[in-house]
Amino acid sequence: MGTRGGGLYVGRRAAAVGAALLLALLVALLALAALYGRCRQEAAPPPPSSRAPGPAAPPPPAPAAGSVRRLPRHLLPLHYDLELWPRVRPGQAGPFAFTGQVNITVRCLHDTDAAVLHSAGLRSRGAAAVRGPLSEPGAAVEVAGLRQEEAGEVAVLELRGRLRAGRRYVLQLGFQGRLEEDLDGLFLTRYTDRGQSSMLIASQMEPTYARRVYPCFDEPAMKATFNIRIIHDPSYVALSNMPAIDVSEVKDENGSLWTVTTFNTSLKMSTYLTAFVICDFDYITRTERGNEIRIWARKEAVKNGYLDYALNITGPIFSFLEDILNVSYPLPKTDLVALPDFGAGGMENWGLMIFQEASLMNLPSDEFTSRKAMIALIVSHELGHQWFGNLVTMNWWNDLWLNEGLASYFEYLGATFVEPKLSLDKLFYAHVVQPVLREDSEIARSLSESEDKIKGSFSLMSLFDNITYSKGASITWMLSGFLTEKLFIRALTSYLKEFSFSNANQDDLWTHIQMVVDAQDEVQLPAPVKQIMDSWTCQNGFPVLTLNLTSGTIRQEQFFNKNNRKSTDSYNNSWIIPISWMRNGSSQPLTWLDKSSKTFPEMQVSESDYDWILLNVNLSGYYRVNYDQLNLKRLASLLENDPKAIPAVSRFQLIDDVFALTDFGYVPIETALELTKYLAREDELFIWNVVLLNLIPENLESTLKNHEVYPLLKKYLLKRMLPIYHYYAGFIRQNADALEDDYFAQVYLEKLLATACWLGLQDCLDLSSELYAKWRDNPEYKIPFLIRRTVCCYGVAVGGDKEWNFAWEMYNHTDSIEEDEDILLYAMSCAKESWLLYRYLQYGLSDTLFSSNCTSVIISHVVTKDIGHHIAWEFVTENWPLLSQGYGHELLHDVLKAMGRFVKTDVQIQELQVFYNATLEEDEREAITMLLESAKLENIERRKLLIKIANWLEKNIEY
């Protein structure tokens, strides 16, 4: 499954990289435009007029997902006969409901007088006698009662007799449930297609929402086959995991006709992979190796060709994965459905994958690689799950990384196969390894949790995080690297074939890798595969290697924040570490560190300044490297004289490592800055991006601009930025379309340009003004999308009320798309005149100009600007009675967090306290006071750090 809130990937993995340097207290404010939805005021849809029959009494609301009570192992499900009947007609009014019947064939493993299965938020419509299947006739066992245990999300069928071990039985249960608009379980969602309001019904079962749709054995290892039948309005089409084999009609209790779609028997699979869509969509189709692939979406989107690219790549990625894994896709058809609203980027349901439509759609005229790359990554991730997750499923959620980590690994292989212009190495390191290294150092969670821990009130959704996805993929990348891809794939093929239509844990994977290793002589490991890999998956965090070149000694320790360390007790993990390394530009044989410290005579260097060592070449291992001052000095000198002597990914890694080491107290800031001297010769945008995110985190821009370090930083950085800036500015002025194949330009050029303008580079400000003026003169003109946000911001900032008014006019233009609206909403906060910002905030209060969602977005934009934080604070305090009605304390918390960046004294805290003491409850006041006290201390520490940076810059400004 893709992660909540967008699934991918490129955006989510690049998040949180930039705030680490300068001891920032706070991460950037939430992307409120995304969280709160569209801001433009829209008319409410007309009230529906008809209503379909539903249950007389609505069932109770379902409890929050997260209960992980394990079922007893008395019964094993073999087959489900499932009928679902959502009682929905087009245009009907709510509330909505569905009814259903499920007959579950089970094998009794241990004698029992009760059948326990999962059920949540469902009301029983009767449980019939428990009978044996026709092939095993026997006396029925009557049901004495059905008890719902909502807290544990289980239903207990209490029986008048005993079920006997070794026999088969059929549990027969009728049920009904609410059809909510919450994007979980079976849900309803509304959308607009060709100007008409419509509804559809879809499902999202992972991790434990199947039990909200039908009573079932809702655990991943309890696989079964399914016969599914869906009853629906005749104007809709019904889709499920398997192809439809029959369409008939049935009348309800009022004599109204409904359509019955019956599907073929499924393969053996987990309940979380069952899927249903009932919609009025169109589709496009192609067949790949006998696999009928259809992509369904709104009719308007299909007609306009928005799904063509996704269809063109789906078949080739399927074939690529089949060929590399040597395991065929077992289904006869695959449907991909693009929903206007979906809680994840994508969901891998076998035969019926469901996506947020933004994850699949691309304008046919859009040749830019970045958009295609995002679609290819998401599609490739979900296709990878057809093998890792669907065919072979983890035994229990503690090994979720076997699904998500392996799918995330193959996501990048599949995407770069269909988009060969993408650099696999650079993409993987920039979007996967580097961001999760930042995150993993702060999270006390191992990749594979103990099974005992995943129970009770544990939130399964908390496992769907970057540790599971990105660390899982990074560990897989490292594993493939030291095994060689040939042996790794051979082991995966063996693993997939043995556990097809079954379940596995990580030890099963280690066993198959060990079998492959034992059968050859080329690759020799220092320990058994399980011992090596458990050190990476069963411990939290990761190591940092400290290298002493004089002695050739490498020492490992867990990477932790030395600035905050209170005790040494919890930081004694050790790993078995593969070390790829390079000496003086020549690759050396892989070596291993399998103890806390080890001396490598071959890594001792001579007195020559040209004798240098580079560890973890191309970030092949999941760890950081802390070089001694001798080697760092030599590497810095090498970068200045011949930067290409170090591979691009290793330059990226070198800089990111040294800034992370600075943040966590391993090395002084001056050490990191020494490695930036060479940057005038750096032509890789993805390297520049990591430098700028460390030196100028976006959430600290206004802080830095009001500090004496700013003019020094301006002079030092601009001198080094000019070559790469002018290179790309030339394309922007002459032909931005020429960058359509430059993925990193599309992803990172915005940050480079925004920094140049922020540093006051006149050419950058002029370029923004020129392009913005060109748009003002001709509203049909399109500012290149890869720099549109920066151009609009500085077009407004450099201009005056005319430029601001034009942004306001275009924001309210009926044809503007949501992405442009978000950009303009931000750009209008860039004004440099106080009265414009105040007027903008006043506009935000108007129900006729904005939807209520927008006010908080506007305030959050303004409060982060140089002159905006005081204006926004005054506005909030003056209008709090009105604002609190719409947003409560959440908005105040966000504003106070932003204000915390500027708190340096107790007096300033007291000024803020005067207001929030009168508006917050006592416990909230205490929390905010602690936050501001912490902010004050952080700001004091940051100021000390900035003084060090300023002193270093003064000494090196002319360098």
Short mmCIF file of C-alpha atoms in Angstrom, two decimals, residues 154-303:
data_model
loop_
_atom_site.label_atom_id
_atom_site.label_comp_id
_atom_site.label_asym_id
_atom_site.label_seq_id
_atom_site.Cartn_x
_atom_site.Cartn_y
_atom_site.Cartn_z
CA VAL A 154 -14.64 -9.93 17.12
CA ALA A 155 -17.91 -11.82 16.83
CA VAL A 156 -18.35 -15.02 18.85
CA LEU A 157 -20.78 -17.70 17.62
CA GLU A 158 -21.71 -19.67 20.70
CA LEU A 159 -22.73 -23.19 19.69
CA ARG A 160 -25.03 -25.77 21.22
CA GLY A 161 -22.62 -28.53 20.28
CA ARG A 162 -18.93 -28.95 19.51
CA LEU A 163 -17.08 -28.62 16.25
CA ARG A 164 -14.80 -31.61 15.84
CA ALA A 165 -11.15 -31.43 14.81
CA GLY A 166 -10.50 -32.59 11.25
CA ARG A 167 -14.00 -31.81 9.97
CA ARG A 168 -15.16 -29.01 7.68
CA TYR A 169 -18.02 -26.68 8.52
CA VAL A 170 -19.76 -23.71 6.92
CA LEU A 171 -20.41 -20.62 9.06
CA GLN A 172 -23.42 -18.69 7.71
CA LEU A 173 -23.78 -15.06 8.71
CA GLY A 174 -25.96 -12.21 7.50
CA PHE A 175 -24.87 -8.66 8.24
CA GLN A 176 -25.43 -4.99 7.55
CA GLY A 177 -23.23 -1.96 7.92
CA ARG A 178 -22.95 1.77 7.41
CA LEU A 179 -21.61 3.05 4.12
CA GLU A 180 -19.56 6.05 5.20
CA GLU A 181 -17.51 8.59 3.28
CA ASP A 182 -14.36 7.91 5.33
CA LEU A 183 -12.21 6.11 2.69
CA ASP A 184 -11.83 2.97 4.83
CA GLY A 185 -13.54 -0.40 4.58
CA LEU A 186 -16.37 -0.14 2.07
CA PHE A 187 -16.93 3.56 1.47
CA LEU A 188 -18.80 6.00 -0.71
CA THR A 189 -17.21 9.01 -2.35
CA ARG A 190 -18.63 11.86 -4.41
CA TYR A 191 -17.03 13.48 -7.43
CA THR A 192 -17.79 15.55 -10.52
CA ASP A 193 -17.52 14.17 -14.05
CA ARG A 194 -18.33 16.21 -17.16
CA GLY A 195 -20.04 18.78 -14.96
CA GLN A 196 -22.33 16.26 -13.24
CA SER A 197 -22.21 15.23 -9.59
CA SER A 198 -21.75 11.49 -9.18
CA MET A 199 -21.08 8.86 -6.54
CA LEU A 200 -19.08 5.66 -6.43
CA ILE A 201 -18.42 2.90 -3.94
CA ALA A 202 -14.95 1.45 -3.35
CA SER A 203 -12.97 -0.38 -0.70
CA GLN A 204 -9.76 -0.14 1.29
CA MET A 205 -9.14 -3.17 3.48
CA GLU A 206 -5.51 -2.91 4.58
CA PRO A 207 -4.62 -3.43 7.32
CA THR A 208 -7.76 -4.49 9.26
CA TYR A 209 -10.77 -2.95 7.54
CA ALA A 210 -12.13 -6.14 5.90
CA ARG A 211 -13.83 -6.91 9.21
CA ARG A 212 -15.82 -3.67 8.79
CA VAL A 213 -17.23 -4.97 5.50
CA TYR A 214 -17.95 -8.63 6.24
CA PRO A 215 -17.33 -11.02 9.17
CA CYS A 216 -14.07 -12.80 8.42
CA PHE A 217 -10.83 -14.23 9.72
CA ASP A 218 -9.02 -10.93 9.19
CA GLU A 219 -5.39 -11.96 9.61
CA PRO A 220 -2.86 -12.07 6.76
CA ALA A 221 -1.93 -15.73 7.32
CA MET A 222 -5.56 -16.89 7.23
CA LYS A 223 -5.74 -17.10 3.45
CA ALA A 224 -8.72 -18.54 1.58
CA THR A 225 -10.42 -18.49 -1.81
CA PHE A 226 -13.42 -16.25 -2.48
CA ASN A 227 -16.58 -16.39 -4.57
CA ILE A 228 -17.90 -12.83 -4.64
CA ARG A 229 -21.26 -11.53 -5.78
CA ILE A 230 -22.16 -7.82 -5.81
CA ILE A 231 -25.70 -6.46 -6.12
CA HIS A 232 -25.78 -2.90 -7.41
CA ASP A 233 -27.75 -0.30 -9.32
CA PRO A 234 -27.99 -1.18 -13.05
CA SER A 235 -26.36 2.12 -14.07
CA TYR A 236 -23.12 1.11 -12.35
CA VAL A 237 -20.48 -1.47 -13.20
CA ALA A 238 -19.12 -3.70 -10.42
CA LEU A 239 -15.48 -4.78 -10.20
CA SER A 240 -13.71 -7.20 -7.90
CA ASN A 241 -10.48 -9.18 -7.76
CA MET A 242 -11.48 -11.67 -10.45
CA PRO A 243 -13.24 -11.35 -13.83
CA ALA A 244 -17.04 -11.19 -13.87
CA ILE A 245 -18.56 -14.46 -15.10
CA ASP A 246 -22.28 -13.65 -14.90
CA VAL A 247 -24.60 -10.63 -14.84
CA SER A 248 -28.25 -11.11 -13.85
CA GLU A 249 -31.11 -9.24 -12.17
CA VAL A 250 -32.87 -9.36 -8.84
CA LYS A 251 -35.80 -7.44 -7.33
CA ASP A 252 -35.71 -5.96 -3.84
CA GLU A 253 -38.54 -5.95 -1.32
CA ASN A 254 -40.11 -2.99 -3.12
CA GLY A 255 -39.99 -4.66 -6.52
CA SER A 256 -37.13 -2.47 -7.81
CA LEU A 257 -34.61 -4.04 -10.16
CA TRP A 258 -30.95 -4.39 -9.24
CA THR A 259 -28.07 -5.92 -11.16
CA VAL A 260 -26.20 -8.94 -9.79
CA THR A 261 -22.56 -9.30 -10.90
CA THR A 262 -20.93 -12.63 -10.07
CA PHE A 263 -17.15 -13.07 -10.17
CA ASN A 264 -14.96 -16.07 -10.77
CA THR A 265 -13.40 -17.90 -7.84
CA SER A 266 -10.33 -16.08 -6.57
CA LEU A 267 -6.92 -17.44 -5.85
CA LYS A 268 -6.01 -18.12 -2.24
CA MET A 269 -5.43 -14.73 -0.65
CA SER A 270 -5.61 -12.65 2.52
CA THR A 271 -8.77 -10.78 3.47
CA TYR A 272 -7.01 -7.39 3.29
CA LEU A 273 -6.61 -7.91 -0.47
CA THR A 274 -10.31 -8.36 -1.23
CA ALA A 275 -11.54 -5.39 -3.22
CA PHE A 276 -14.75 -3.93 -4.61
CA VAL A 277 -15.53 -0.95 -6.83
CA ILE A 278 -19.01 0.05 -8.00
CA CYS A 279 -18.88 3.01 -10.35
CA ASP A 280 -19.93 4.70 -13.57
CA PHE A 281 -16.44 4.94 -15.05
CA ASP A 282 -14.99 4.36 -18.50
CA TYR A 283 -11.83 2.40 -19.13
CA ILE A 284 -8.98 1.91 -21.57
CA THR A 285 -7.40 -1.47 -22.11
CA ARG A 286 -4.52 -3.48 -23.54
CA THR A 287 -3.39 -7.07 -23.14
CA GLU A 288 0.11 -8.07 -22.05
CA ARG A 289 1.06 -11.75 -22.19
CA GLY A 290 -2.57 -12.80 -21.78
CA ASN A 291 -3.15 -10.41 -18.88
CA GLU A 292 -6.05 -8.08 -19.72
CA ILE A 293 -5.14 -4.70 -18.23
CA ARG A 294 -7.87 -2.09 -17.83
CA ILE A 295 -7.54 1.36 -16.29
CA TRP A 296 -10.82 2.86 -15.09
CA ALA A 297 -11.42 6.53 -14.37
CA ARG A 298 -13.85 9.39 -14.74
CA LYS A 299 -15.18 9.48 -18.29
CA GLU A 300 -13.78 12.95 -18.87
CA ALA A 301 -10.29 11.85 -17.83
CA VAL A 302 -10.39 8.76 -20.07
CA LYS A 303 -11.64 10.78 -23.03
#
